[in-house]
CSV table of C-alpha atoms in Angstrom, one decimal:
chain,number,residue,atom,x,y,z
Q,751,ARG,CA,-88.9,181.0,-20.6
Q,752,SER,CA,-91.3,183.9,-19.2
Q,753,THR,CA,-94.3,182.1,-20.8
Q,754,GLY,CA,-93.8,179.2,-19.3
Q,755,TYR,CA,-93.1,180.9,-16.0
Q,756,ILE,CA,-96.3,183.3,-16.1
Q,757,THR,CA,-98.8,180.1,-17.1
Q,758,ASP,CA,-96.8,177.6,-14.9
Q,759,THR,CA,-97.3,180.0,-12.0
Q,760,ALA,CA,-100.6,181.9,-13.2
Q,761,SER,CA,-98.0,184.8,-12.1
Q,762,GLU,CA,-99.5,188.3,-11.2
Q,763,ASP,CA,-96.3,189.9,-12.0
Q,764,TRP,CA,-97.5,193.3,-14.4
Q,765,SER,CA,-94.0,194.0,-15.0
Q,766,LEU,CA,-93.1,190.3,-16.6
Q,767,ILE,CA,-96.3,190.2,-18.3
Q,768,LEU,CA,-95.3,193.6,-20.4
Q,769,ASP,CA,-92.0,192.7,-20.7
Q,770,VAL,CA,-92.9,189.1,-22.2
Q,771,CYS,CA,-95.2,191.7,-24.2
Q,772,ASP,CA,-92.4,193.7,-25.7
Q,773,LEU,CA,-90.6,191.0,-26.4
Q,774,ALA,CA,-92.9,189.2,-28.7
Q,775,SER,CA,-93.2,192.4,-30.3
Q,776,SER,CA,-89.5,192.6,-31.3
Q,777,SER,CA,-89.1,190.4,-34.1
Q,778,GLU,CA,-90.9,187.9,-36.1
Q,779,ALA,CA,-88.7,185.3,-34.3
Q,780,ASN,CA,-89.5,186.4,-31.1
Q,781,ALA,CA,-93.2,186.3,-31.9
Q,782,LYS,CA,-93.3,183.0,-33.2
Q,783,GLU,CA,-91.7,181.6,-30.0
Q,784,ALA,CA,-94.0,183.5,-28.0
Q,785,VAL,CA,-97.1,182.0,-30.1
Q,786,ARG,CA,-95.0,178.4,-29.7
Q,787,ALA,CA,-95.1,178.5,-25.9
Q,788,LEU,CA,-98.6,179.2,-25.7
Q,789,ARG,CA,-99.7,176.7,-28.2
Q,790,CYS,CA,-97.6,174.3,-26.3
Q,791,GLU,CA,-99.3,175.4,-22.9
Q,792,PHE,CA,-103.0,175.2,-24.4
Q,793,LYS,CA,-102.2,172.2,-26.2
Q,794,TYR,CA,-100.1,170.0,-23.4
Q,795,GLY,CA,-100.8,172.5,-19.9
Q,796,LYS,CA,-103.2,171.5,-16.9
Q,797,PRO,CA,-106.4,173.3,-16.7
Q,798,ALA,CA,-104.8,176.2,-14.7
Q,799,ALA,CA,-101.5,176.4,-16.9
Q,800,GLN,CA,-104.1,177.0,-19.9
Q,801,LEU,CA,-105.8,179.4,-17.9
Q,802,ALA,CA,-103.1,181.1,-17.5
Q,803,ALA,CA,-101.9,180.8,-20.9
Q,804,ALA,CA,-105.6,182.4,-22.0
Q,805,ARG,CA,-105.4,185.0,-20.0
Q,806,LEU,CA,-101.5,185.6,-20.9
Q,807,TRP,CA,-102.6,185.5,-25.4
Q,808,ALA,CA,-105.2,187.8,-24.5
Q,809,ILE,CA,-103.0,190.4,-22.4
Q,810,MET,CA,-100.2,189.9,-25.0
Q,811,LEU,CA,-103.2,190.4,-27.9
Q,812,ARG,CA,-103.7,193.9,-26.6
Q,813,ASN,CA,-100.4,194.8,-25.8
Q,814,SER,CA,-98.1,193.8,-28.3
Q,815,SER,CA,-97.4,194.7,-31.8
Q,816,GLU,CA,-99.1,193.6,-35.8
Q,817,ILE,CA,-95.7,191.1,-35.3
Q,818,PHE,CA,-97.1,189.2,-32.8
Q,819,ILE,CA,-100.9,189.4,-34.0
Q,820,ASN,CA,-100.0,187.9,-37.1
Q,821,GLN,CA,-97.8,184.9,-35.7
Q,822,CYS,CA,-101.2,184.1,-34.0
Q,823,THR,CA,-102.6,183.4,-36.8
Q,824,TRP,CA,-100.0,180.5,-37.8
Q,825,ARG,CA,-102.6,177.4,-39.1
Q,826,LYS,CA,-101.1,175.1,-36.0
Q,827,PHE,CA,-101.9,177.5,-33.5
Q,828,LEU,CA,-105.6,178.2,-34.6
Q,829,ASP,CA,-105.9,174.4,-34.6
Q,830,THR,CA,-104.4,173.7,-31.2
Q,831,LEU,CA,-107.5,176.3,-30.3
Q,832,GLU,CA,-110.1,174.6,-32.1
Q,833,ASP,CA,-109.1,171.2,-30.5
Q,834,LEU,CA,-108.8,172.7,-26.9
Q,835,LEU,CA,-112.2,174.1,-27.9
Q,836,THR,CA,-113.9,171.0,-29.2
Q,837,SER,CA,-112.2,168.5,-26.7
Q,838,SER,CA,-114.8,166.5,-24.3
Q,839,ARG,CA,-112.0,166.6,-22.1
Q,840,THR,CA,-110.9,170.5,-21.9
Q,841,ALA,CA,-112.0,172.5,-18.6
Q,842,PRO,CA,-115.4,174.3,-19.2
Q,843,VAL,CA,-114.0,177.2,-17.6
Q,844,VAL,CA,-111.0,177.1,-20.1
Q,845,ARG,CA,-113.3,176.7,-22.5
Q,846,ASP,CA,-115.3,179.6,-21.6
Q,847,ARG,CA,-112.1,182.3,-21.6
Q,848,VAL,CA,-110.7,180.8,-24.9
Q,849,MET,CA,-114.1,181.4,-26.8
Q,850,ASP,CA,-114.6,184.5,-25.2
Q,851,ILE,CA,-110.9,185.5,-26.5
Q,852,LEU,CA,-111.6,184.1,-29.6
Q,853,ALA,CA,-115.1,185.7,-29.8
Q,854,ALA,CA,-112.6,189.6,-29.0
Q,855,VAL,CA,-110.4,188.5,-31.6
Q,856,ALA,CA,-113.0,187.5,-34.6
Q,857,TYR,CA,-115.1,190.9,-33.6
Q,858,ALA,CA,-111.7,193.2,-33.4
Q,859,LEU,CA,-109.1,192.2,-36.3
Q,860,SER,CA,-109.2,193.3,-40.0
Q,861,TYR,CA,-110.7,190.9,-42.6
Q,862,LYS,CA,-107.6,190.4,-43.7
Q,863,THR,CA,-105.6,189.5,-40.9
Q,864,GLY,CA,-108.2,187.9,-38.6
Q,865,ALA,CA,-110.0,185.5,-41.5
Q,866,GLY,CA,-108.5,182.4,-39.6
Q,867,TYR,CA,-110.2,183.6,-36.4
Q,868,ARG,CA,-113.4,184.3,-37.6
Q,869,GLU,CA,-113.9,181.2,-39.6
Q,870,LEU,CA,-112.9,179.0,-36.6
Q,871,TRP,CA,-115.3,180.9,-34.7
Q,872,ARG,CA,-117.9,180.6,-36.4
Q,873,ARG,CA,-117.3,176.7,-36.5
Q,874,VAL,CA,-116.9,176.3,-33.1
Q,875,LYS,CA,-119.2,179.2,-31.3
Q,876,PRO,CA,-122.0,178.5,-29.3
Q,877,ARG,CA,-125.5,179.0,-31.4
Q,878,ASN,CA,-126.8,182.3,-29.1
Q,879,LYS,CA,-123.8,183.9,-29.9
Q,880,PRO,CA,-123.4,186.7,-33.0
Q,881,GLU,CA,-121.3,185.8,-36.5
Q,882,GLU,CA,-119.0,187.9,-36.1
Q,883,GLY,CA,-117.9,187.9,-32.5
Q,884,MET,CA,-118.3,190.0,-29.7
Q,885,PRO,CA,-115.7,192.8,-27.7
Q,886,PHE,CA,-114.1,192.1,-25.2
Q,887,ASP,CA,-115.0,193.2,-21.8
Q,888,TYR,CA,-112.2,195.6,-20.9
Q,889,LYS,CA,-113.1,195.8,-17.4
Q,890,ASP,CA,-112.6,192.1,-16.7
Q,891,ALA,CA,-110.5,191.1,-14.3
Q,892,MET,CA,-108.2,189.4,-16.2
Q,893,PHE,CA,-106.7,192.7,-18.2
Q,894,ASN,CA,-106.1,194.8,-14.4
Q,895,PRO,CA,-103.0,194.1,-12.5
Q,896,PRO,CA,-103.6,193.2,-8.7
Q,897,LEU,CA,-104.6,195.9,-6.3
Q,898,LEU,CA,-102.8,196.2,-3.1
Q,899,VAL,CA,-104.6,197.4,-0.1
Q,900,THR,CA,-102.2,198.9,2.7
Q,901,ALA,CA,-102.9,199.4,5.9
Q,902,ALA,CA,-104.8,202.9,5.7
Q,903,THR,CA,-106.7,201.1,3.1
Q,904,THR,CA,-105.6,202.9,0.0
Q,905,VAL,CA,-105.8,201.0,-2.9
Q,906,SER,CA,-103.1,201.0,-5.6
Q,907,PRO,CA,-101.8,199.2,-8.0
Q,908,SER,CA,-99.4,196.6,-7.3
Q,909,PRO,CA,-95.5,198.2,-7.4
Q,910,SER,CA,-94.7,195.4,-9.8
Q,911,TYR,CA,-96.5,197.0,-12.5
Q,912,THR,CA,-94.2,199.2,-14.4
Q,913,ARG,CA,-92.8,199.1,-17.4
Q,914,SER,CA,-89.3,198.7,-17.8
Q,915,SER,CA,-88.8,199.9,-21.4
Q,916,SER,CA,-90.7,201.6,-23.7
Q,917,PRO,CA,-94.3,200.1,-25.0
Q,918,ALA,CA,-95.5,198.5,-27.9
Q,919,PRO,CA,-97.1,200.5,-30.2
Q,920,PRO,CA,-100.7,200.3,-29.5
Q,921,LEU,CA,-102.5,198.0,-31.6
Q,922,LYS,CA,-105.2,199.4,-33.7
Q,923,SER,CA,-107.4,196.8,-34.3
Q,924,LEU,CA,-108.5,195.6,-30.8
Q,925,PRO,CA,-110.7,198.4,-30.2
Q,926,GLY,CA,-111.9,199.3,-26.6
Q,927,LEU,CA,-109.0,197.8,-24.9
Q,928,PRO,CA,-106.5,200.7,-24.4
Q,929,PRO,CA,-103.1,199.2,-24.0
Q,930,TYR,CA,-101.4,199.8,-20.4
Q,931,GLN,CA,-98.7,202.7,-19.8
């Protein structure tokens, strides 16, 4: 339900987003459910929800455990990504964002874990992009909590950006993307 709420509302509530990451990392069943929810958003969602799902997926890849990463290699999920990337009905902004995430996953994951992603990347990548994918730009705004500007123009992270539970183990296979603590 939280995944649907985040994608339907394009929520900036980092506390909720990181709670979803923790929950998806806690068990195989939870990871499967999170991947199913993302798949449904990619497959049936409107462009705004698809874009929010792409952002959430990228954040989850960066902040979830191997349990979640392994579930993301599910054939139906990869097929849904391919359909999204090759469909003429997909909004260009959604296609570009999902393509960037796919490139980073293909680049970062081990050969064993990321084989499905690398194969998909090679099938759908633009001609001018490298075969091995490309790393994420960790400075990308989608990875940063919103900043609040107070009357004194001090910039600080949103107060909702706190982890309520212990963080998931950092994902060692996505270099250049330190998990949020």
